[in-house]
Amino acid sequence: MDHPPLLPGPEDGRAEVTDLAPGPPRPMMADDVATGGPSSDDAPLTLAQPPALALGAATTTTTTTAPLSYVFTNHKAGMDAVDFDRVKRAVYEASVGSAHFKNEQRKEADLAARLDKLTARASRLSAAEVATATASTSGRVAELIATRDRGRIWCVVDMDAFFAAVEEKDDPALAGAPFAVGSTSMISTASYAARAHGIRSAMPGFVALKLLPTLRFVPPRFDRYVAEAASVRAVLARFDPAFHPAGLDEAYLNLTSYCAEHGKDGLAAAHDVRAAIRAATGLAASAGVAPNRMLAKVAADFGKPDGAFAVPSADPAALGAWIASLPCRKVPGIGRVAERTLASLGVRTCGDLHAARGLVALLFSRASADFFLAAGLGAGCDEEGGGGGGEGEPAAPSDTRRGMSAERTFAPTRHRGELEARVRSLSARLAAGCAAEGLAPRTLTLKLKLASFEVRSRATGLSGGAVAVAVAAAAAVREGG
């Protein structure tokens, strides 16, 4: 197990494949606020996210003295009773004065400046301009509402704390104990007992130790997680042969036919799926049921842990009210930066987002504005094809996935051989993931974040599909110096 210094600054490596299938230009990223284009600093290399949104009168945003305090304080299942003020203090104490802290301060200042520019733009728009833009969306709004519920029953199955659950299964002594899969560098998954202390995935382990000095670390065993995921998928195929996996621990199922054949509603069918998974693997799963995939994904979060939740879709008015009450962050694709931007301007719910649709149309690109318009209405994208929208036909992974990535955070090192070995490991995992989902990547990107937080990246085209990923990644790291 690697043990980095007790200050942030581990190196971070990521290999990613993109352009998995033809598709529209990506929306502006969450970091594109007020810039008119992608940010050059730490732009995500995985699935594209929409931009942050600015609404209302111009405001002044100030930089917090603890820029990392918000990073690990968004709610996850099992964290209902967490004292997030204590988490903020722990993060601050573990990070203040470090290169990582200074880098986050810089990013925070950059974001504040971008938000100021965007809100200034919004303040210059007249009421007549906004009203005209709002009226222009009426046709698209009608289309989205009409396609929000096509009479299908979608279910998202999400394995609960998957890596940790597998470790508990193999070592019963871990059951109920606070532990994390990962190391003092980075945590992949935290057990629910650890989450009660504010410890969560993507948190540096040395920060977690500030919250719970007795926290136990369990090294990840990806071969076991892949094997258990295969067992889970065998169960899912009994309910929807064309289900679409979204990583090792999540999948989208179209249960319309199953419900019709067994005379069950979506919630009962979801419980059947969960019970079958537990019987076959001993693992717990949560599920969300809704008339489209996007809402089913949101609903699964409400079902955690070890439960199921169905969106109130029988009554269109009740469905609309439920969607309007959703926090914007619940919508897949709206991340932390977008949430902070919205909150700084008083926009917190999907209802707020829909009410501001005219302003959104004026401030953002057509693709981004359309995304936000759909988000505000809870309208998913259910193209035809098996788990991708229809029934009984193979899903088209490109309907929902535009890229796939694998990454690893580790202690700083200058050893070239070690770096190349890590790239080979990452690229092998990435190639295996592409092969498992039948994806044909076209572009490979290698990103390396130095201990100084300088980011270097190389991209290359692929012609041999998943098999070419490992070879191209190794070449990229050699070319990168």
Coordinates of C-alpha atoms in Angstrom, one line a residue:
M1 CA 0.0 0.0 0.0
D2 CA 1.3 3.4 -1.0
H3 CA 1.6 6.0 1.8
P4 CA 1.9 9.6 0.5
P5 CA 3.0 12.5 2.7
L6 CA 0.2 13.7 5.0
L7 CA -0.5 16.6 2.7
P8 CA -2.4 16.7 -0.6
G9 CA -0.3 16.4 -3.7
P10 CA -0.5 12.8 -5.0
E11 CA -0.1 12.3 -8.7
D12 CA -3.1 11.4 -10.6
G13 CA -3.2 9.4 -13.8
R14 CA -6.1 8.7 -16.1
A15 CA -6.6 6.9 -19.4
E16 CA -9.7 7.6 -21.3
V17 CA -11.4 6.6 -24.6
T18 CA -13.9 8.8 -26.2
D19 CA -15.8 9.2 -29.5
L20 CA -17.4 5.8 -29.0
A21 CA -20.0 6.5 -31.6
P22 CA -21.2 9.5 -33.7
G23 CA -23.1 12.1 -31.8
P24 CA -23.8 15.8 -31.5
P25 CA -21.2 18.3 -30.4
R26 CA -20.7 18.1 -26.7
P27 CA -22.4 20.8 -24.6
M28 CA -20.3 23.4 -22.8
M29 CA -18.7 22.0 -19.7
A30 CA -19.5 22.9 -16.2
D31 CA -16.3 24.9 -16.0
D32 CA -17.2 26.9 -19.1
V33 CA -19.1 29.5 -17.1
A34 CA -18.8 32.9 -18.8
T35 CA -15.9 31.9 -21.0
G36 CA -17.8 30.9 -24.1
G37 CA -15.8 27.6 -24.4
P38 CA -14.2 24.8 -22.5
S39 CA -11.9 25.7 -19.6
S40 CA -8.3 24.7 -20.1
D41 CA -7.9 23.9 -16.4
D42 CA -8.8 20.5 -15.2
A43 CA -11.6 20.0 -17.7
P44 CA -13.3 16.7 -17.1
L45 CA -12.1 14.0 -19.5
T46 CA -15.1 11.7 -19.0
L47 CA -18.7 12.3 -20.0
A48 CA -19.5 15.9 -20.9
Q49 CA -21.5 17.9 -18.5
P50 CA -23.7 21.0 -19.2
P51 CA -22.6 24.4 -18.1
A52 CA -23.3 26.0 -14.8
L53 CA -26.4 28.3 -15.0
A54 CA -26.7 31.9 -14.0
L55 CA -30.1 33.4 -13.4
G56 CA -31.4 36.7 -11.9
A57 CA -29.8 39.9 -11.1
A58 CA -26.0 40.3 -11.0
T59 CA -24.4 39.3 -7.8
T60 CA -20.9 39.4 -6.3
T61 CA -19.2 36.2 -5.5
T62 CA -16.4 36.1 -3.0
T63 CA -13.7 33.5 -2.6
T64 CA -14.0 31.4 0.5
T65 CA -10.9 31.1 2.8
A66 CA -11.4 27.3 2.8
P67 CA -11.9 26.4 -0.8
L68 CA -11.9 22.7 -0.2
S69 CA -14.7 22.7 2.4
Y70 CA -17.4 22.1 -0.1
V71 CA -15.8 19.2 -1.9
F72 CA -16.8 16.4 0.4
T73 CA -19.9 17.8 2.0
N74 CA -22.6 16.9 -0.6
H75 CA -24.9 14.3 0.7
K76 CA -24.5 10.6 0.0
A77 CA -26.5 7.6 1.2
G78 CA -25.6 6.8 4.8
M79 CA -24.6 10.4 5.7
D80 CA -27.9 11.7 7.1
A81 CA -26.5 12.4 10.6
V82 CA -23.0 13.6 9.5
D83 CA -21.7 16.8 11.1
F84 CA -20.6 18.5 7.9
D85 CA -19.0 21.4 9.8
R86 CA -16.7 18.9 11.3
V87 CA -15.9 17.5 7.9
K88 CA -15.1 20.9 6.6
R89 CA -12.7 21.6 9.5
A90 CA -11.0 18.2 8.9
V91 CA -10.5 18.9 5.2
Y92 CA -9.2 22.4 6.0
E93 CA -6.8 21.2 8.6
A94 CA -5.4 18.5 6.4
S95 CA -5.0 20.8 3.4
V96 CA -4.2 24.3 4.5
G97 CA -0.9 25.6 3.2
S98 CA -0.4 22.7 0.8
A99 CA 0.1 23.0 -2.9
H100 CA -3.3 21.4 -3.3
F101 CA -5.0 24.0 -1.2
K102 CA -3.3 26.8 -3.1
N103 CA -4.4 25.2 -6.4
E104 CA -8.0 25.0 -5.1
Q105 CA -7.8 28.7 -4.0
R106 CA -6.8 29.6 -7.6
K107 CA -9.6 27.6 -9.1
E108 CA -12.1 29.1 -6.6
A109 CA -11.0 32.6 -7.6
D110 CA -11.3 31.7 -11.3
L111 CA -14.8 30.4 -10.8
A112 CA -15.9 33.5 -8.9
A113 CA -14.6 35.7 -11.7
R114 CA -16.5 33.6 -14.3
L115 CA -19.7 33.8 -12.3
D116 CA -19.4 37.5 -12.0
K117 CA -19.1 37.8 -15.8
L118 CA -22.1 35.6 -16.4
T119 CA -24.3 37.3 -13.9
A120 CA -23.3 40.7 -15.4
R121 CA -24.4 39.4 -18.8
A122 CA -27.7 38.2 -17.3
S123 CA -28.3 41.6 -15.7
R124 CA -28.0 43.4 -19.1
L125 CA -30.8 41.4 -20.7
S126 CA -34.1 43.2 -20.8
A127 CA -37.4 41.7 -19.6
A128 CA -38.7 41.9 -23.2
E129 CA -35.7 39.8 -24.5
V130 CA -36.3 37.2 -21.8
A131 CA -40.0 37.1 -22.4
T132 CA -39.5 36.6 -26.2
A133 CA -36.9 33.8 -25.5
T134 CA -39.3 32.1 -23.1
A135 CA -42.1 32.2 -25.6
S136 CA -39.8 30.7 -28.3
T137 CA -39.4 27.5 -26.1
S138 CA -43.1 26.7 -26.0
G139 CA -42.9 24.2 -28.9
R140 CA -40.0 22.4 -27.5
V141 CA -41.6 22.3 -24.0
A142 CA -44.6 20.6 -25.5
E143 CA -42.4 18.0 -27.3
L144 CA -40.5 17.2 -24.1
I145 CA -43.6 16.9 -22.0
A146 CA -45.2 14.5 -24.6
T147 CA -42.1 12.3 -24.6
R148 CA -41.5 12.4 -20.8
D149 CA -43.7 9.4 -20.3
R150 CA -44.1 6.9 -23.2
G151 CA -45.8 4.3 -21.1
R152 CA -42.5 2.5 -20.4
I153 CA -41.3 1.3 -17.0
W154 CA -37.6 2.0 -16.5
C155 CA -35.6 0.8 -13.6
V156 CA -32.1 1.7 -12.6
V157 CA -30.4 -0.8 -10.3
D158 CA -27.5 0.6 -8.2
M159 CA -25.4 -1.8 -6.1
D160 CA -25.0 -0.4 -2.6
A161 CA -21.4 0.6 -1.7
F162 CA -20.4 -2.1 -4.1
F163 CA -16.7 -2.5 -3.5
A164 CA -17.1 -2.4 0.2
A165 CA -20.0 -4.8 0.1
V166 CA -17.9 -7.3 -1.8
E167 CA -15.2 -7.0 0.8
E168 CA -17.7 -7.6 3.6
K169 CA -19.0 -10.6 1.8
D170 CA -15.5 -12.1 1.6
D171 CA -14.5 -11.1 5.1
P172 CA -17.5 -11.2 7.5
A173 CA -15.3 -9.5 10.2
L174 CA -15.7 -6.3 8.2
A175 CA -19.5 -6.3 8.5
G176 CA -20.7 -3.2 10.4
A177 CA -17.2 -1.9 10.7
P178 CA -16.0 1.5 9.5
F179 CA -13.5 0.8 6.6
A180 CA -12.6 2.1 3.2
V181 CA -11.6 0.4 0.0
G182 CA -8.5 2.3 -1.1
S183 CA -5.5 3.8 0.7
T184 CA -4.3 6.9 2.4
S185 CA -3.9 8.4 -1.1
M186 CA -7.5 8.0 -2.2
I187 CA -10.7 6.1 -1.2
S188 CA -12.7 4.3 -3.8
T189 CA -15.6 3.3 -1.6
A190 CA -16.5 3.8 2.1
S191 CA -18.6 1.4 4.1
Y192 CA -21.8 2.7 5.5
A193 CA -20.3 2.6 9.0
A194 CA -17.5 4.9 7.7
R195 CA -19.9 7.2 5.9
A196 CA -21.6 7.9 9.3
H197 CA -18.3 9.7 10.1
G198 CA -18.4 11.8 6.9
I199 CA -16.0 9.5 5.0
R200 CA -16.9 9.0 1.4
S201 CA -15.6 7.9 -2.0
A202 CA -13.1 10.2 -3.8
M203 CA -11.9 11.5 -0.4
P204 CA -8.1 11.3 0.2
G205 CA -7.5 8.7 2.9
F206 CA -5.3 11.0 5.0
V207 CA -8.3 13.4 5.3
A208 CA -10.5 10.4 6.3
L209 CA -8.1 9.6 9.1
K210 CA -8.6 13.1 10.5
L211 CA -12.3 12.2 10.8
L212 CA -11.7 8.7 12.1
P213 CA -8.1 7.8 13.2
T214 CA -9.1 4.1 13.6
L215 CA -10.4 3.8 10.0
R216 CA -9.3 0.6 8.4
F217 CA -8.1 0.6 4.7
V218 CA -8.7 -2.5 2.5
P219 CA -6.8 -2.7 -0.8
P220 CA -9.1 -2.8 -3.8
R221 CA -9.4 -6.1 -5.7
F222 CA -10.8 -5.3 -9.0
D223 CA -10.9 -8.9 -10.2
R224 CA -13.4 -9.7 -7.4
Y225 CA -15.5 -6.7 -8.3
V226 CA -15.6 -7.7 -11.9
A227 CA -16.6 -11.3 -11.0
E228 CA -19.4 -10.2 -8.7
A229 CA -20.6 -7.7 -11.3
A230 CA -20.8 -10.5 -13.8
S231 CA -23.0 -12.5 -11.4
V232 CA -25.3 -9.5 -10.9
R233 CA -25.6 -9.0 -14.7
A234 CA -26.6 -12.6 -15.1
V235 CA -29.5 -11.8 -12.8
L236 CA -30.5 -8.6 -14.6
A237 CA -30.6 -10.4 -18.0
R238 CA -33.5 -12.5 -16.6
F239 CA -35.6 -9.4 -16.3
D240 CA -34.4 -7.5 -19.4
P241 CA -32.1 -9.4 -21.8
A242 CA -31.2 -6.1 -23.4
F243 CA -30.3 -4.2 -20.2
H244 CA -27.6 -1.6 -20.4
P245 CA -24.8 -1.6 -17.8
A246 CA -23.4 1.7 -16.7
G247 CA -20.2 0.6 -14.9
L248 CA -19.7 -2.3 -12.6
D249 CA -22.3 -1.3 -10.1
E250 CA -25.2 0.1 -12.1
A251 CA -27.5 -0.8 -14.9
Y252 CA -30.6 0.4 -16.8
L253 CA -33.5 -2.0 -17.3
N254 CA -36.6 -1.7 -19.3
L255 CA -39.2 -3.7 -17.2
T256 CA -42.2 -2.9 -19.3
S257 CA -42.5 -6.4 -20.7
Y258 CA -41.7 -8.1 -17.4
C259 CA -44.5 -6.1 -15.6
A260 CA -47.0 -6.9 -18.3
E261 CA -46.2 -10.6 -18.2
H262 CA -46.3 -10.8 -14.4
G263 CA -49.1 -8.4 -13.8
K264 CA -46.9 -6.2 -11.6
D265 CA -46.3 -2.5 -11.3
G266 CA -42.8 -1.1 -11.6
L267 CA -42.1 -0.9 -7.9
A268 CA -43.0 -4.5 -7.3
A269 CA -40.8 -5.5 -10.3
A270 CA -37.9 -3.5 -8.8
H271 CA -38.2 -5.4 -5.6
D272 CA -38.2 -8.7 -7.6
V273 CA -34.9 -7.6 -9.2
R274 CA -33.4 -6.7 -5.8
A275 CA -34.5 -9.9 -4.2
A276 CA -33.1 -12.0 -7.1
I277 CA -29.7 -10.2 -6.8
R278 CA -29.5 -10.8 -3.1
A279 CA -30.4 -14.5 -3.5
A280 CA -27.8 -15.0 -6.2
T281 CA -25.0 -12.9 -4.7
G282 CA -25.8 -12.0 -1.1
L283 CA -25.3 -8.3 -2.1
A284 CA -27.8 -5.4 -1.6
A285 CA -29.0 -3.3 -4.4
S286 CA -31.2 -0.2 -4.6
A287 CA -33.5 0.6 -7.4
G288 CA -35.4 3.5 -8.9
V289 CA -38.5 3.3 -11.1
A290 CA -39.7 5.9 -13.5
P291 CA -41.2 6.5 -17.0
N292 CA -37.8 7.4 -18.5
R293 CA -34.2 6.6 -17.8
M294 CA -33.1 10.0 -16.4
L295 CA -35.9 10.0 -13.8
A296 CA -35.2 6.3 -12.9
K297 CA -31.5 7.3 -12.2
V298 CA -32.8 10.1 -9.9
A299 CA -35.2 7.7 -8.2
A300 CA -32.5 5.2 -7.5
D301 CA -30.8 7.7 -5.3
F302 CA -34.0 8.1 -3.3
G303 CA -34.1 4.3 -2.8
K304 CA -30.7 4.1 -1.1
P305 CA -29.6 2.2 0.8
D306 CA -31.1 -1.2 0.1
G307 CA -34.5 0.0 -1.0
A308 CA -36.6 1.0 -4.0
F309 CA -38.4 4.2 -5.0
A310 CA -40.9 4.8 -7.7
V311 CA -41.5 8.2 -9.2
P312 CA -45.2 9.3 -8.9
S313 CA -46.0 9.0 -12.6
A314 CA -49.6 7.8 -12.6
D315 CA -50.9 11.4 -12.4
P316 CA -49.2 13.9 -14.8
A317 CA -49.8 16.7 -12.4
A318 CA -48.2 14.9 -9.5
L319 CA -45.3 13.9 -11.7
G320 CA -44.7 17.5 -12.8
A321 CA -44.9 18.7 -9.2
W322 CA -42.4 16.1 -8.0
I323 CA -40.0 17.0 -10.8
A324 CA -40.3 20.7 -10.0
S325 CA -39.3 20.1 -6.4
L326 CA -36.1 18.2 -7.3
P327 CA -32.8 20.0 -6.4
C328 CA -31.0 20.6 -9.6
R329 CA -28.0 18.6 -8.4
K330 CA -30.1 15.5 -8.5
V331 CA -30.2 15.7 -12.3
P332 CA -27.5 13.5 -13.9
G333 CA -25.1 15.9 -15.6
I334 CA -25.4 18.8 -13.2
G335 CA -22.3 18.6 -11.1
R336 CA -20.8 20.5 -8.2
V337 CA -19.7 23.6 -10.1
A338 CA -23.1 23.9 -11.8
E339 CA -24.9 23.5 -8.5
R340 CA -22.8 26.1 -6.8
T341 CA -23.5 28.5 -9.7
L342 CA -27.2 27.9 -9.5
A343 CA -27.3 28.3 -5.7
S344 CA -25.3 31.5 -5.8
L345 CA -28.1 33.0 -8.0
G346 CA -31.0 31.5 -6.0
V347 CA -31.8 28.7 -8.5
R348 CA -32.0 25.5 -6.6
T349 CA -34.8 23.3 -8.1
C350 CA -35.9 22.0 -11.5
G351 CA -38.9 24.2 -11.1
D352 CA -36.7 27.3 -10.9
L353 CA -34.8 26.0 -13.9
H354 CA -37.9 25.7 -16.0
A355 CA -39.2 29.1 -15.0
A356 CA -35.9 30.6 -16.2
R357 CA -35.8 28.8 -19.5
G358 CA -35.9 32.0 -21.5
L359 CA -32.9 33.4 -19.8
V360 CA -31.1 30.1 -20.2
A361 CA -31.7 30.1 -23.9
L362 CA -30.1 33.6 -24.1
L363 CA -27.0 32.8 -22.0
F364 CA -26.0 29.4 -23.3
S365 CA -25.4 27.4 -26.4
R366 CA -28.4 25.7 -28.1
A367 CA -27.2 22.2 -26.9
S368 CA -26.7 23.3 -23.3
A369 CA -30.0 25.3 -23.2
D370 CA -31.9 22.2 -24.5
F371 CA -30.3 20.1 -21.9
F372 CA -31.4 22.4 -19.2
L373 CA -34.9 22.7 -20.7
A374 CA -35.2 18.9 -20.6
A375 CA -33.7 18.8 -17.1
G376 CA -36.3 21.2 -15.8
L377 CA -39.1 19.1 -17.1
G378 CA -37.6 15.7 -16.1
A379 CA -37.6 14.6 -19.8
G380 CA -35.2 11.7 -20.4
C381 CA -33.6 10.6 -23.7
D382 CA -35.1 7.2 -24.5
E383 CA -34.0 6.3 -28.1
E384 CA -35.3 3.1 -29.6
G385 CA -33.4 -0.1 -29.1
G386 CA -33.6 -2.6 -26.2
G387 CA -32.1 -1.2 -22.9
G388 CA -31.6 2.0 -24.8
G389 CA -35.3 2.7 -25.3
G390 CA -37.3 -0.1 -27.0
E391 CA -37.9 -3.7 -26.0
G392 CA -36.2 -6.9 -27.1
E393 CA -33.4 -5.4 -29.2
P394 CA -29.8 -4.9 -28.2
A395 CA -29.1 -1.5 -26.6
A396 CA -26.9 1.0 -28.4
P397 CA -24.3 2.0 -25.8
S398 CA -23.6 5.2 -27.6
D399 CA -27.1 6.4 -26.7
T400 CA -25.9 7.0 -23.2
R401 CA -22.2 6.7 -23.1
R402 CA -19.8 9.0 -25.0
G403 CA -16.6 8.0 -23.2
M404 CA -15.1 5.6 -20.7
S405 CA -12.2 6.3 -18.3
A406 CA -10.0 4.6 -15.7
E407 CA -7.9 6.5 -13.2
R408 CA -5.6 6.1 -10.2
T409 CA -4.3 8.4 -7.6
F410 CA -0.9 7.5 -6.1
A411 CA 2.0 8.8 -4.1
P412 CA 4.4 11.2 -6.0
T413 CA 7.1 9.4 -7.9
R414 CA 9.7 10.2 -10.5
H415 CA 10.3 6.6 -11.5
R416 CA 9.6 6.2 -15.2
G417 CA 9.2 2.4 -15.0
E418 CA 6.6 2.7 -12.3
L419 CA 4.6 5.3 -14.2
E420 CA 4.6 3.2 -17.4
A421 CA 3.5 0.2 -15.3
R422 CA 0.6 2.2 -13.9
V423 CA -0.4 3.3 -17.4
R424 CA -0.4 -0.3 -18.7
S425 CA -2.6 -1.3 -15.7
L426 CA -5.0 1.5 -16.4
S427 CA -5.2 0.9 -20.1
A428 CA -5.7 -2.8 -19.6
R429 CA -8.7 -2.0 -17.3
L430 CA -10.0 0.4 -19.9
A431 CA -9.6 -2.1 -22.8
A432 CA -11.4 -4.8 -20.7
G433 CA -14.2 -2.3 -20.0
C434 CA -14.7 -1.4 -23.6
A435 CA -14.6 -5.1 -24.6
A436 CA -17.2 -6.0 -22.0
E437 CA -19.6 -3.4 -23.2
G438 CA -18.9 -3.9 -26.9
L439 CA -17.6 -0.4 -27.4
A440 CA -15.4 0.6 -30.3
P441 CA -13.3 3.6 -29.1
R442 CA -11.9 6.0 -31.6
T443 CA -9.8 8.3 -29.5
L444 CA -7.5 7.6 -26.5
T445 CA -6.5 10.4 -24.1
L446 CA -3.9 10.0 -21.4
K447 CA -3.9 12.6 -18.6
L448 CA -1.2 13.0 -16.0
K449 CA -1.6 15.4 -13.1
L450 CA 1.7 16.2 -11.4
A451 CA 2.3 16.8 -7.7
S452 CA 2.5 20.5 -8.6
F453 CA -1.0 20.1 -10.1
E454 CA 0.2 20.8 -13.6
V455 CA -1.9 18.7 -16.0
R456 CA -0.3 17.1 -19.1
S457 CA -2.3 15.2 -21.6
R458 CA -1.8 13.3 -24.9
A459 CA -4.5 12.1 -27.3
T460 CA -4.3 9.7 -30.2
G461 CA -6.6 8.1 -32.7
L462 CA -7.4 4.4 -32.5
S463 CA -8.0 2.0 -35.3
G464 CA -8.1 -1.4 -33.6
G465 CA -10.9 -0.9 -31.1
A466 CA -10.5 -1.9 -27.5
V467 CA -7.4 -4.1 -28.3
A468 CA -5.5 -1.0 -29.4
V469 CA -6.1 0.9 -26.1
A470 CA -3.2 -0.6 -24.1
V471 CA -0.7 -0.2 -26.9
A472 CA -1.6 3.4 -27.6
A473 CA -1.6 4.3 -24.0
A474 CA 1.9 3.0 -23.5
A475 CA 3.1 4.9 -26.6
A476 CA 1.4 8.1 -25.3
V477 CA 3.2 8.0 -22.0
R478 CA 6.6 7.5 -23.7
E479 CA 5.9 10.5 -26.0
G480 CA 4.7 12.6 -23.1
G481 CA 8.2 12.6 -21.5

